[in-house]
């Protein structure tokens, strides 16, 4: 670990300001709940704005680990597909930046945690594909875009026995919130699926070697009411301390 306190880089999420003082303005932001969760876990979050390819290595040198946050859809061109009906807002430049950060961090053995869009981008970074819109997907699916409050548990996730995720939470099953209309389709070969919703949708995955875990729910949004959800941020920070 390069820093005395683990520095967790959180890539910027781009969005177009809908209202406020500057409607239509392109913005880059980090949701406060992520920085709160990282700080509560003993890490120091920093913001990584969209960078030119030449600056990616510099950004990676500054951080001990990476937290890839939730956000808009992943551009389907990133996994070689055409846009289908139901695809939401996407920002290709942001995808390119975050994919480069993920691949670079992995090559350096720096721990990575992907949340919601983050698990999807991790999958795409290593050759996986996505369901562009669950509403257009076949099968008997449960509701993954809950109408309940942000922190409210909505559906079950079964964790694979002995997996890193099961060890982190020290239980076989979690109740999680759910705010995604995209999901993993083909899972990249470097990942094992270690968390599943009852309809088969992938909710957790992990790779061998250095810490690289993705979850489809939003633990940062549950932390205030369910402190155990901070365990996954503690695991990320601890992996940075251990240098794996
Ligand atoms: Mn879900």
mmCIF file with all atom_site columns, C-alpha atoms in Angstrom, residues 24-227:
data_model
loop_
_atom_site.group_PDB
_atom_site.id
_atom_site.type_symbol
_atom_site.label_atom_id
_atom_site.label_alt_id
_atom_site.label_comp_id
_atom_site.label_asym_id
_atom_site.label_entity_id
_atom_site.label_seq_id
_atom_site.pdbx_PDB_ins_code
_atom_site.Cartn_x
_atom_site.Cartn_y
_atom_site.Cartn_z
_atom_site.occupancy
_atom_site.B_iso_or_equiv
_atom_site.pdbx_formal_charge
_atom_site.auth_seq_id
_atom_site.auth_comp_id
_atom_site.auth_asym_id
_atom_site.auth_atom_id
_atom_site.pdbx_PDB_model_num
ATOM 1   C CA . UNK A 1 24  ? -28.509 21.275  -19.279 1.00 0.00 ? 24  UNK A CA 1
ATOM 2   C CA . UNK A 1 25  ? -24.995 21.618  -17.814 1.00 0.00 ? 25  UNK A CA 1
ATOM 3   C CA . UNK A 1 26  ? -22.814 18.523  -18.060 1.00 0.00 ? 26  UNK A CA 1
ATOM 4   C CA . UNK A 1 27  ? -21.624 17.563  -14.590 1.00 0.00 ? 27  UNK A CA 1
ATOM 5   C CA . UNK A 1 28  ? -19.229 15.086  -13.025 1.00 0.00 ? 28  UNK A CA 1
ATOM 6   C CA . UNK A 1 29  ? -19.977 14.002  -9.485  1.00 0.00 ? 29  UNK A CA 1
ATOM 7   C CA . UNK A 1 30  ? -19.582 11.397  -6.774  1.00 0.00 ? 30  UNK A CA 1
ATOM 8   C CA . UNK A 1 31  ? -22.573 10.417  -4.676  1.00 0.00 ? 31  UNK A CA 1
ATOM 9   C CA . UNK A 1 32  ? -22.006 11.321  -1.037  1.00 0.00 ? 32  UNK A CA 1
ATOM 10  C CA . UNK A 1 33  ? -23.107 7.915   0.273   1.00 0.00 ? 33  UNK A CA 1
ATOM 11  C CA . UNK A 1 34  ? -20.031 6.275   -1.326  1.00 0.00 ? 34  UNK A CA 1
ATOM 12  C CA . UNK A 1 35  ? -17.560 8.669   0.231   1.00 0.00 ? 35  UNK A CA 1
ATOM 13  C CA . UNK A 1 36  ? -19.359 8.340   3.593   1.00 0.00 ? 36  UNK A CA 1
ATOM 14  C CA . UNK A 1 37  ? -19.162 4.540   3.411   1.00 0.00 ? 37  UNK A CA 1
ATOM 15  C CA . UNK A 1 38  ? -15.466 4.537   2.460   1.00 0.00 ? 38  UNK A CA 1
ATOM 16  C CA . UNK A 1 39  ? -14.635 6.959   5.286   1.00 0.00 ? 39  UNK A CA 1
ATOM 17  C CA . UNK A 1 40  ? -16.663 4.931   7.782   1.00 0.00 ? 40  UNK A CA 1
ATOM 18  C CA . UNK A 1 41  ? -14.611 1.906   6.708   1.00 0.00 ? 41  UNK A CA 1
ATOM 19  C CA . UNK A 1 42  ? -11.317 3.718   7.387   1.00 0.00 ? 42  UNK A CA 1
ATOM 20  C CA . UNK A 1 43  ? -10.441 4.676   3.824   1.00 0.00 ? 43  UNK A CA 1
ATOM 21  C CA . UNK A 1 44  ? -9.815  8.062   2.239   1.00 0.00 ? 44  UNK A CA 1
ATOM 22  C CA . UNK A 1 45  ? -11.958 8.556   -0.876  1.00 0.00 ? 45  UNK A CA 1
ATOM 23  C CA . UNK A 1 46  ? -10.753 10.672  -3.775  1.00 0.00 ? 46  UNK A CA 1
ATOM 24  C CA . UNK A 1 47  ? -12.597 11.714  -6.886  1.00 0.00 ? 47  UNK A CA 1
ATOM 25  C CA . UNK A 1 48  ? -11.234 10.697  -10.304 1.00 0.00 ? 48  UNK A CA 1
ATOM 26  C CA . UNK A 1 49  ? -12.584 12.948  -13.063 1.00 0.00 ? 49  UNK A CA 1
ATOM 27  C CA . UNK A 1 50  ? -12.731 11.869  -16.688 1.00 0.00 ? 50  UNK A CA 1
ATOM 28  C CA . UNK A 1 51  ? -9.118  11.799  -17.853 1.00 0.00 ? 51  UNK A CA 1
ATOM 29  C CA . UNK A 1 52  ? -7.214  11.474  -21.089 1.00 0.00 ? 52  UNK A CA 1
ATOM 30  C CA . UNK A 1 53  ? -5.727  8.009   -21.636 1.00 0.00 ? 53  UNK A CA 1
ATOM 31  C CA . UNK A 1 54  ? -2.267  9.344   -20.744 1.00 0.00 ? 54  UNK A CA 1
ATOM 32  C CA . UNK A 1 55  ? -3.508  10.427  -17.316 1.00 0.00 ? 55  UNK A CA 1
ATOM 33  C CA . UNK A 1 56  ? -5.008  7.079   -16.355 1.00 0.00 ? 56  UNK A CA 1
ATOM 34  C CA . UNK A 1 57  ? -1.684  5.726   -15.091 1.00 0.00 ? 57  UNK A CA 1
ATOM 35  C CA . UNK A 1 58  ? -1.246  8.824   -12.940 1.00 0.00 ? 58  UNK A CA 1
ATOM 36  C CA . UNK A 1 59  ? -4.718  8.415   -11.453 1.00 0.00 ? 59  UNK A CA 1
ATOM 37  C CA . UNK A 1 60  ? -3.945  4.784   -10.678 1.00 0.00 ? 60  UNK A CA 1
ATOM 38  C CA . UNK A 1 61  ? -0.671  5.689   -8.968  1.00 0.00 ? 61  UNK A CA 1
ATOM 39  C CA . UNK A 1 62  ? -2.596  7.981   -6.617  1.00 0.00 ? 62  UNK A CA 1
ATOM 40  C CA . UNK A 1 63  ? -4.950  5.287   -5.358  1.00 0.00 ? 63  UNK A CA 1
ATOM 41  C CA . UNK A 1 64  ? -4.584  2.061   -3.397  1.00 0.00 ? 64  UNK A CA 1
ATOM 42  C CA . UNK A 1 65  ? -7.948  0.727   -4.512  1.00 0.00 ? 65  UNK A CA 1
ATOM 43  C CA . UNK A 1 66  ? -10.908 1.506   -6.745  1.00 0.00 ? 66  UNK A CA 1
ATOM 44  C CA . UNK A 1 67  ? -14.621 1.790   -6.052  1.00 0.00 ? 67  UNK A CA 1
ATOM 45  C CA . UNK A 1 68  ? -16.645 1.749   -9.276  1.00 0.00 ? 68  UNK A CA 1
ATOM 46  C CA . UNK A 1 69  ? -19.998 3.312   -8.378  1.00 0.00 ? 69  UNK A CA 1
ATOM 47  C CA . UNK A 1 70  ? -23.555 3.112   -9.621  1.00 0.00 ? 70  UNK A CA 1
ATOM 48  C CA . UNK A 1 71  ? -24.694 5.388   -12.412 1.00 0.00 ? 71  UNK A CA 1
ATOM 49  C CA . UNK A 1 72  ? -26.217 5.446   -15.868 1.00 0.00 ? 72  UNK A CA 1
ATOM 50  C CA . UNK A 1 73  ? -26.273 2.557   -18.334 1.00 0.00 ? 73  UNK A CA 1
ATOM 51  C CA . UNK A 1 74  ? -23.167 1.111   -19.950 1.00 0.00 ? 74  UNK A CA 1
ATOM 52  C CA . UNK A 1 75  ? -22.899 1.909   -23.671 1.00 0.00 ? 75  UNK A CA 1
ATOM 53  C CA . UNK A 1 76  ? -23.642 -1.357  -25.489 1.00 0.00 ? 76  UNK A CA 1
ATOM 54  C CA . UNK A 1 77  ? -20.835 -0.644  -27.974 1.00 0.00 ? 77  UNK A CA 1
ATOM 55  C CA . UNK A 1 78  ? -18.488 -1.410  -25.072 1.00 0.00 ? 78  UNK A CA 1
ATOM 56  C CA . UNK A 1 79  ? -19.549 -5.044  -25.362 1.00 0.00 ? 79  UNK A CA 1
ATOM 57  C CA . UNK A 1 80  ? -20.178 -5.163  -29.084 1.00 0.00 ? 80  UNK A CA 1
ATOM 58  C CA . UNK A 1 81  ? -23.948 -4.848  -29.195 1.00 0.00 ? 81  UNK A CA 1
ATOM 59  C CA . UNK A 1 82  ? -26.397 -2.457  -30.789 1.00 0.00 ? 82  UNK A CA 1
ATOM 60  C CA . UNK A 1 83  ? -28.693 -0.410  -28.524 1.00 0.00 ? 83  UNK A CA 1
ATOM 61  C CA . UNK A 1 84  ? -31.955 -2.186  -27.825 1.00 0.00 ? 84  UNK A CA 1
ATOM 62  C CA . UNK A 1 85  ? -35.339 -0.810  -26.809 1.00 0.00 ? 85  UNK A CA 1
ATOM 63  C CA . UNK A 1 86  ? -35.232 0.101   -23.161 1.00 0.00 ? 86  UNK A CA 1
ATOM 64  C CA . UNK A 1 87  ? -31.592 1.195   -23.059 1.00 0.00 ? 87  UNK A CA 1
ATOM 65  C CA . UNK A 1 88  ? -31.305 4.232   -20.797 1.00 0.00 ? 88  UNK A CA 1
ATOM 66  C CA . UNK A 1 89  ? -28.971 7.204   -20.625 1.00 0.00 ? 89  UNK A CA 1
ATOM 67  C CA . UNK A 1 90  ? -25.293 6.464   -21.230 1.00 0.00 ? 90  UNK A CA 1
ATOM 68  C CA . UNK A 1 91  ? -22.033 8.415   -21.557 1.00 0.00 ? 91  UNK A CA 1
ATOM 69  C CA . UNK A 1 92  ? -19.458 6.679   -23.693 1.00 0.00 ? 92  UNK A CA 1
ATOM 70  C CA . UNK A 1 93  ? -16.518 8.834   -22.552 1.00 0.00 ? 93  UNK A CA 1
ATOM 71  C CA . UNK A 1 94  ? -17.244 7.918   -18.941 1.00 0.00 ? 94  UNK A CA 1
ATOM 72  C CA . UNK A 1 95  ? -17.389 4.224   -19.846 1.00 0.00 ? 95  UNK A CA 1
ATOM 73  C CA . UNK A 1 96  ? -14.028 4.427   -21.611 1.00 0.00 ? 96  UNK A CA 1
ATOM 74  C CA . UNK A 1 97  ? -12.444 6.162   -18.613 1.00 0.00 ? 97  UNK A CA 1
ATOM 75  C CA . UNK A 1 98  ? -13.818 3.700   -16.090 1.00 0.00 ? 98  UNK A CA 1
ATOM 76  C CA . UNK A 1 99  ? -12.975 0.632   -18.189 1.00 0.00 ? 99  UNK A CA 1
ATOM 77  C CA . UNK A 1 100 ? -9.372  1.833   -18.443 1.00 0.00 ? 100 UNK A CA 1
ATOM 78  C CA . UNK A 1 101 ? -9.218  2.409   -14.679 1.00 0.00 ? 101 UNK A CA 1
ATOM 79  C CA . UNK A 1 102 ? -10.603 -1.079  -13.986 1.00 0.00 ? 102 UNK A CA 1
ATOM 80  C CA . UNK A 1 103 ? -8.215  -2.855  -16.350 1.00 0.00 ? 103 UNK A CA 1
ATOM 81  C CA . UNK A 1 104 ? -5.282  -0.803  -15.096 1.00 0.00 ? 104 UNK A CA 1
ATOM 82  C CA . UNK A 1 105 ? -6.067  -1.394  -11.429 1.00 0.00 ? 105 UNK A CA 1
ATOM 83  C CA . UNK A 1 106 ? -6.424  -5.120  -12.051 1.00 0.00 ? 106 UNK A CA 1
ATOM 84  C CA . UNK A 1 107 ? -3.080  -5.254  -13.877 1.00 0.00 ? 107 UNK A CA 1
ATOM 85  C CA . UNK A 1 108 ? -1.476  -3.573  -10.858 1.00 0.00 ? 108 UNK A CA 1
ATOM 86  C CA . UNK A 1 109 ? -3.204  -5.923  -8.406  1.00 0.00 ? 109 UNK A CA 1
ATOM 87  C CA . UNK A 1 110 ? -5.057  -3.030  -6.759  1.00 0.00 ? 110 UNK A CA 1
ATOM 88  C CA . UNK A 1 111 ? -8.336  -4.001  -5.052  1.00 0.00 ? 111 UNK A CA 1
ATOM 89  C CA . UNK A 1 112 ? -11.555 -3.160  -6.897  1.00 0.00 ? 112 UNK A CA 1
ATOM 90  C CA . UNK A 1 113 ? -15.146 -3.053  -5.682  1.00 0.00 ? 113 UNK A CA 1
ATOM 91  C CA . UNK A 1 114 ? -17.909 -2.513  -8.245  1.00 0.00 ? 114 UNK A CA 1
ATOM 92  C CA . UNK A 1 115 ? -21.411 -1.500  -7.184  1.00 0.00 ? 115 UNK A CA 1
ATOM 93  C CA . UNK A 1 116 ? -24.536 -1.705  -9.402  1.00 0.00 ? 116 UNK A CA 1
ATOM 94  C CA . UNK A 1 117 ? -23.315 -0.167  -12.679 1.00 0.00 ? 117 UNK A CA 1
ATOM 95  C CA . UNK A 1 118 ? -19.885 -1.032  -11.228 1.00 0.00 ? 118 UNK A CA 1
ATOM 96  C CA . UNK A 1 119 ? -20.462 -4.814  -11.310 1.00 0.00 ? 119 UNK A CA 1
ATOM 97  C CA . UNK A 1 120 ? -21.752 -4.443  -14.865 1.00 0.00 ? 120 UNK A CA 1
ATOM 98  C CA . UNK A 1 121 ? -18.707 -2.468  -15.946 1.00 0.00 ? 121 UNK A CA 1
ATOM 99  C CA . UNK A 1 122 ? -16.355 -4.961  -14.265 1.00 0.00 ? 122 UNK A CA 1
ATOM 100 C CA . UNK A 1 123 ? -18.013 -7.694  -16.268 1.00 0.00 ? 123 UNK A CA 1
ATOM 101 C CA . UNK A 1 124 ? -17.731 -5.743  -19.531 1.00 0.00 ? 124 UNK A CA 1
ATOM 102 C CA . UNK A 1 125 ? -14.097 -4.839  -18.789 1.00 0.00 ? 125 UNK A CA 1
ATOM 103 C CA . UNK A 1 126 ? -13.141 -8.515  -18.962 1.00 0.00 ? 126 UNK A CA 1
ATOM 104 C CA . UNK A 1 127 ? -15.309 -9.628  -21.854 1.00 0.00 ? 127 UNK A CA 1
ATOM 105 C CA . UNK A 1 128 ? -18.798 -10.058 -20.392 1.00 0.00 ? 128 UNK A CA 1
ATOM 106 C CA . UNK A 1 129 ? -22.102 -8.730  -21.743 1.00 0.00 ? 129 UNK A CA 1
ATOM 107 C CA . UNK A 1 130 ? -25.223 -7.140  -20.260 1.00 0.00 ? 130 UNK A CA 1
ATOM 108 C CA . UNK A 1 131 ? -28.983 -7.432  -20.405 1.00 0.00 ? 131 UNK A CA 1
ATOM 109 C CA . UNK A 1 132 ? -29.790 -3.922  -21.613 1.00 0.00 ? 132 UNK A CA 1
ATOM 110 C CA . UNK A 1 133 ? -33.209 -3.722  -19.971 1.00 0.00 ? 133 UNK A CA 1
ATOM 111 C CA . UNK A 1 134 ? -34.757 -6.268  -17.623 1.00 0.00 ? 134 UNK A CA 1
ATOM 112 C CA . UNK A 1 135 ? -38.236 -5.050  -18.597 1.00 0.00 ? 135 UNK A CA 1
ATOM 113 C CA . UNK A 1 136 ? -37.571 -6.432  -22.086 1.00 0.00 ? 136 UNK A CA 1
ATOM 114 C CA . UNK A 1 137 ? -35.921 -9.631  -20.849 1.00 0.00 ? 137 UNK A CA 1
ATOM 115 C CA . UNK A 1 138 ? -37.608 -13.002 -21.002 1.00 0.00 ? 138 UNK A CA 1
ATOM 116 C CA . UNK A 1 139 ? -38.264 -15.155 -17.994 1.00 0.00 ? 139 UNK A CA 1
ATOM 117 C CA . UNK A 1 140 ? -40.119 -14.826 -14.738 1.00 0.00 ? 140 UNK A CA 1
ATOM 118 C CA . UNK A 1 141 ? -38.172 -12.028 -13.129 1.00 0.00 ? 141 UNK A CA 1
ATOM 119 C CA . UNK A 1 142 ? -38.706 -10.420 -9.765  1.00 0.00 ? 142 UNK A CA 1
ATOM 120 C CA . UNK A 1 143 ? -38.774 -6.639  -9.389  1.00 0.00 ? 143 UNK A CA 1
ATOM 121 C CA . UNK A 1 144 ? -35.249 -5.170  -9.484  1.00 0.00 ? 144 UNK A CA 1
ATOM 122 C CA . UNK A 1 145 ? -36.262 -1.508  -9.616  1.00 0.00 ? 145 UNK A CA 1
ATOM 123 C CA . UNK A 1 146 ? -37.829 -1.193  -6.221  1.00 0.00 ? 146 UNK A CA 1
ATOM 124 C CA . UNK A 1 147 ? -40.323 1.528   -5.388  1.00 0.00 ? 147 UNK A CA 1
ATOM 125 C CA . UNK A 1 148 ? -39.408 1.443   -1.714  1.00 0.00 ? 148 UNK A CA 1
ATOM 126 C CA . UNK A 1 149 ? -37.003 3.788   0.044   1.00 0.00 ? 149 UNK A CA 1
ATOM 127 C CA . UNK A 1 150 ? -33.309 3.751   -0.832  1.00 0.00 ? 150 UNK A CA 1
ATOM 128 C CA . UNK A 1 151 ? -32.261 1.856   2.266   1.00 0.00 ? 151 UNK A CA 1
ATOM 129 C CA . UNK A 1 152 ? -35.177 -0.597  2.312   1.00 0.00 ? 152 UNK A CA 1
ATOM 130 C CA . UNK A 1 153 ? -34.298 -4.269  1.753   1.00 0.00 ? 153 UNK A CA 1
ATOM 131 C CA . UNK A 1 154 ? -36.312 -5.546  -1.186  1.00 0.00 ? 154 UNK A CA 1
ATOM 132 C CA . UNK A 1 155 ? -35.171 -8.977  -2.359  1.00 0.00 ? 155 UNK A CA 1
ATOM 133 C CA . UNK A 1 156 ? -33.045 -11.902 -1.204  1.00 0.00 ? 156 UNK A CA 1
ATOM 134 C CA . UNK A 1 157 ? -29.553 -12.735 -2.430  1.00 0.00 ? 157 UNK A CA 1
ATOM 135 C CA . UNK A 1 158 ? -28.154 -16.207 -1.834  1.00 0.00 ? 158 UNK A CA 1
ATOM 136 C CA . UNK A 1 159 ? -24.399 -16.209 -1.361  1.00 0.00 ? 159 UNK A CA 1
ATOM 137 C CA . UNK A 1 160 ? -22.295 -19.156 -2.404  1.00 0.00 ? 160 UNK A CA 1
ATOM 138 C CA . UNK A 1 161 ? -20.903 -21.020 0.564   1.00 0.00 ? 161 UNK A CA 1
ATOM 139 C CA . UNK A 1 162 ? -17.204 -20.399 1.099   1.00 0.00 ? 162 UNK A CA 1
ATOM 140 C CA . UNK A 1 163 ? -17.091 -17.448 -1.310  1.00 0.00 ? 163 UNK A CA 1
ATOM 141 C CA . UNK A 1 164 ? -15.400 -14.184 -0.458  1.00 0.00 ? 164 UNK A CA 1
ATOM 142 C CA . UNK A 1 165 ? -18.810 -12.499 -0.290  1.00 0.00 ? 165 UNK A CA 1
ATOM 143 C CA . UNK A 1 166 ? -20.179 -15.110 2.096   1.00 0.00 ? 166 UNK A CA 1
ATOM 144 C CA . UNK A 1 167 ? -17.112 -14.696 4.304   1.00 0.00 ? 167 UNK A CA 1
ATOM 145 C CA . UNK A 1 168 ? -17.361 -10.906 4.252   1.00 0.00 ? 168 UNK A CA 1
ATOM 146 C CA . UNK A 1 169 ? -20.974 -10.931 5.406   1.00 0.00 ? 169 UNK A CA 1
ATOM 147 C CA . UNK A 1 170 ? -20.599 -14.181 7.345   1.00 0.00 ? 170 UNK A CA 1
ATOM 148 C CA . UNK A 1 171 ? -24.013 -15.438 6.297   1.00 0.00 ? 171 UNK A CA 1
ATOM 149 C CA . UNK A 1 172 ? -25.547 -17.437 3.448   1.00 0.00 ? 172 UNK A CA 1
ATOM 150 C CA . UNK A 1 173 ? -28.280 -14.967 2.545   1.00 0.00 ? 173 UNK A CA 1
ATOM 151 C CA . UNK A 1 174 ? -28.762 -11.205 2.464   1.00 0.00 ? 174 UNK A CA 1
ATOM 152 C CA . UNK A 1 175 ? -31.767 -8.995  2.006   1.00 0.00 ? 175 UNK A CA 1
ATOM 153 C CA . UNK A 1 176 ? -30.734 -6.189  -0.340  1.00 0.00 ? 176 UNK A CA 1
ATOM 154 C CA . UNK A 1 177 ? -32.097 -3.091  -2.007  1.00 0.00 ? 177 UNK A CA 1
ATOM 155 C CA . UNK A 1 178 ? -32.417 -3.107  -5.795  1.00 0.00 ? 178 UNK A CA 1
ATOM 156 C CA . UNK A 1 179 ? -32.240 -0.202  -8.239  1.00 0.00 ? 179 UNK A CA 1
ATOM 157 C CA . UNK A 1 180 ? -31.077 -1.652  -11.539 1.00 0.00 ? 180 UNK A CA 1
ATOM 158 C CA . UNK A 1 181 ? -32.821 -2.193  -14.868 1.00 0.00 ? 181 UNK A CA 1
ATOM 159 C CA . UNK A 1 182 ? -29.712 -3.709  -16.458 1.00 0.00 ? 182 UNK A CA 1
ATOM 160 C CA . UNK A 1 183 ? -27.991 -6.903  -15.320 1.00 0.00 ? 183 UNK A CA 1
ATOM 161 C CA . UNK A 1 184 ? -25.240 -9.335  -16.255 1.00 0.00 ? 184 UNK A CA 1
ATOM 162 C CA . UNK A 1 185 ? -25.878 -11.589 -19.256 1.00 0.00 ? 185 UNK A CA 1
ATOM 163 C CA . UNK A 1 186 ? -22.717 -13.484 -20.253 1.00 0.00 ? 186 UNK A CA 1
ATOM 164 C CA . UNK A 1 187 ? -20.375 -13.444 -17.266 1.00 0.00 ? 187 UNK A CA 1
ATOM 165 C CA . UNK A 1 188 ? -16.695 -12.846 -18.052 1.00 0.00 ? 188 UNK A CA 1
ATOM 166 C CA . UNK A 1 189 ? -14.612 -15.971 -17.588 1.00 0.00 ? 189 UNK A CA 1
ATOM 167 C CA . UNK A 1 190 ? -12.423 -14.493 -14.835 1.00 0.00 ? 190 UNK A CA 1
ATOM 168 C CA . UNK A 1 191 ? -15.420 -14.147 -12.504 1.00 0.00 ? 191 UNK A CA 1
ATOM 169 C CA . UNK A 1 192 ? -17.322 -16.644 -10.391 1.00 0.00 ? 192 UNK A CA 1
ATOM 170 C CA . UNK A 1 193 ? -20.951 -15.827 -9.683  1.00 0.00 ? 193 UNK A CA 1
ATOM 171 C CA . UNK A 1 194 ? -21.228 -15.933 -5.888  1.00 0.00 ? 194 UNK A CA 1
ATOM 172 C CA . UNK A 1 195 ? -24.496 -14.080 -5.286  1.00 0.00 ? 195 UNK A CA 1
ATOM 173 C CA . UNK A 1 196 ? -27.818 -14.675 -6.996  1.00 0.00 ? 196 UNK A CA 1
ATOM 174 C CA . UNK A 1 197 ? -31.361 -13.388 -6.719  1.00 0.00 ? 197 UNK A CA 1
ATOM 175 C CA . UNK A 1 198 ? -34.083 -16.043 -6.665  1.00 0.00 ? 198 UNK A CA 1
ATOM 176 C CA . UNK A 1 199 ? -34.840 -15.397 -10.358 1.00 0.00 ? 199 UNK A CA 1
ATOM 177 C CA . UNK A 1 200 ? -31.244 -16.199 -11.292 1.00 0.00 ? 200 UNK A CA 1
ATOM 178 C CA . UNK A 1 201 ? -30.107 -12.610 -11.851 1.00 0.00 ? 201 UNK A CA 1
ATOM 179 C CA . UNK A 1 202 ? -26.458 -12.180 -10.857 1.00 0.00 ? 202 UNK A CA 1
ATOM 180 C CA . UNK A 1 203 ? -26.172 -10.029 -7.734  1.00 0.00 ? 203 UNK A CA 1
ATOM 181 C CA . UNK A 1 204 ? -22.583 -10.779 -6.727  1.00 0.00 ? 204 UNK A CA 1
ATOM 182 C CA . UNK A 1 205 ? -19.387 -11.999 -8.364  1.00 0.00 ? 205 UNK A CA 1
ATOM 183 C CA . UNK A 1 206 ? -15.705 -12.199 -7.579  1.00 0.00 ? 206 UNK A CA 1
ATOM 184 C CA . UNK A 1 207 ? -12.392 -13.065 -9.207  1.00 0.00 ? 207 UNK A CA 1
ATOM 185 C CA . UNK A 1 208 ? -9.472  -15.115 -8.015  1.00 0.00 ? 208 UNK A CA 1
ATOM 186 C CA . UNK A 1 209 ? -6.249  -13.368 -7.101  1.00 0.00 ? 209 UNK A CA 1
ATOM 187 C CA . UNK A 1 210 ? -6.317  -9.753  -5.993  1.00 0.00 ? 210 UNK A CA 1
ATOM 188 C CA . UNK A 1 211 ? -9.570  -8.441  -4.495  1.00 0.00 ? 211 UNK A CA 1
ATOM 189 C CA . UNK A 1 212 ? -12.104 -7.819  -7.276  1.00 0.00 ? 212 UNK A CA 1
ATOM 190 C CA . UNK A 1 213 ? -15.754 -8.062  -6.246  1.00 0.00 ? 213 UNK A CA 1
ATOM 191 C CA . UNK A 1 214 ? -18.947 -6.767  -7.780  1.00 0.00 ? 214 UNK A CA 1
ATOM 192 C CA . UNK A 1 215 ? -22.371 -6.441  -6.206  1.00 0.00 ? 215 UNK A CA 1
ATOM 193 C CA . UNK A 1 216 ? -25.566 -5.479  -7.979  1.00 0.00 ? 216 UNK A CA 1
ATOM 194 C CA . UNK A 1 217 ? -27.255 -3.859  -4.977  1.00 0.00 ? 217 UNK A CA 1
ATOM 195 C CA . UNK A 1 218 ? -26.365 -0.602  -3.211  1.00 0.00 ? 218 UNK A CA 1
ATOM 196 C CA . UNK A 1 219 ? -24.722 -1.391  0.154   1.00 0.00 ? 219 UNK A CA 1
ATOM 197 C CA . UNK A 1 220 ? -23.754 2.276   0.588   1.00 0.00 ? 220 UNK A CA 1
ATOM 198 C CA . UNK A 1 221 ? -27.446 3.186   0.568   1.00 0.00 ? 221 UNK A CA 1
ATOM 199 C CA . UNK A 1 222 ? -28.227 0.663   3.302   1.00 0.00 ? 222 UNK A CA 1
ATOM 200 C CA . UNK A 1 223 ? -25.358 1.393   5.707   1.00 0.00 ? 223 UNK A CA 1
ATOM 201 C CA . UNK A 1 224 ? -27.195 3.888   7.942   1.00 0.00 ? 224 UNK A CA 1
ATOM 202 C CA . UNK A 1 225 ? -29.993 1.398   8.711   1.00 0.00 ? 225 UNK A CA 1
ATOM 203 C CA . UNK A 1 226 ? -28.016 -1.827  8.192   1.00 0.00 ? 226 UNK A CA 1
ATOM 204 C CA . UNK A 1 227 ? -24.461 -1.259  9.502   1.00 0.00 ? 227 UNK A CA 1
#
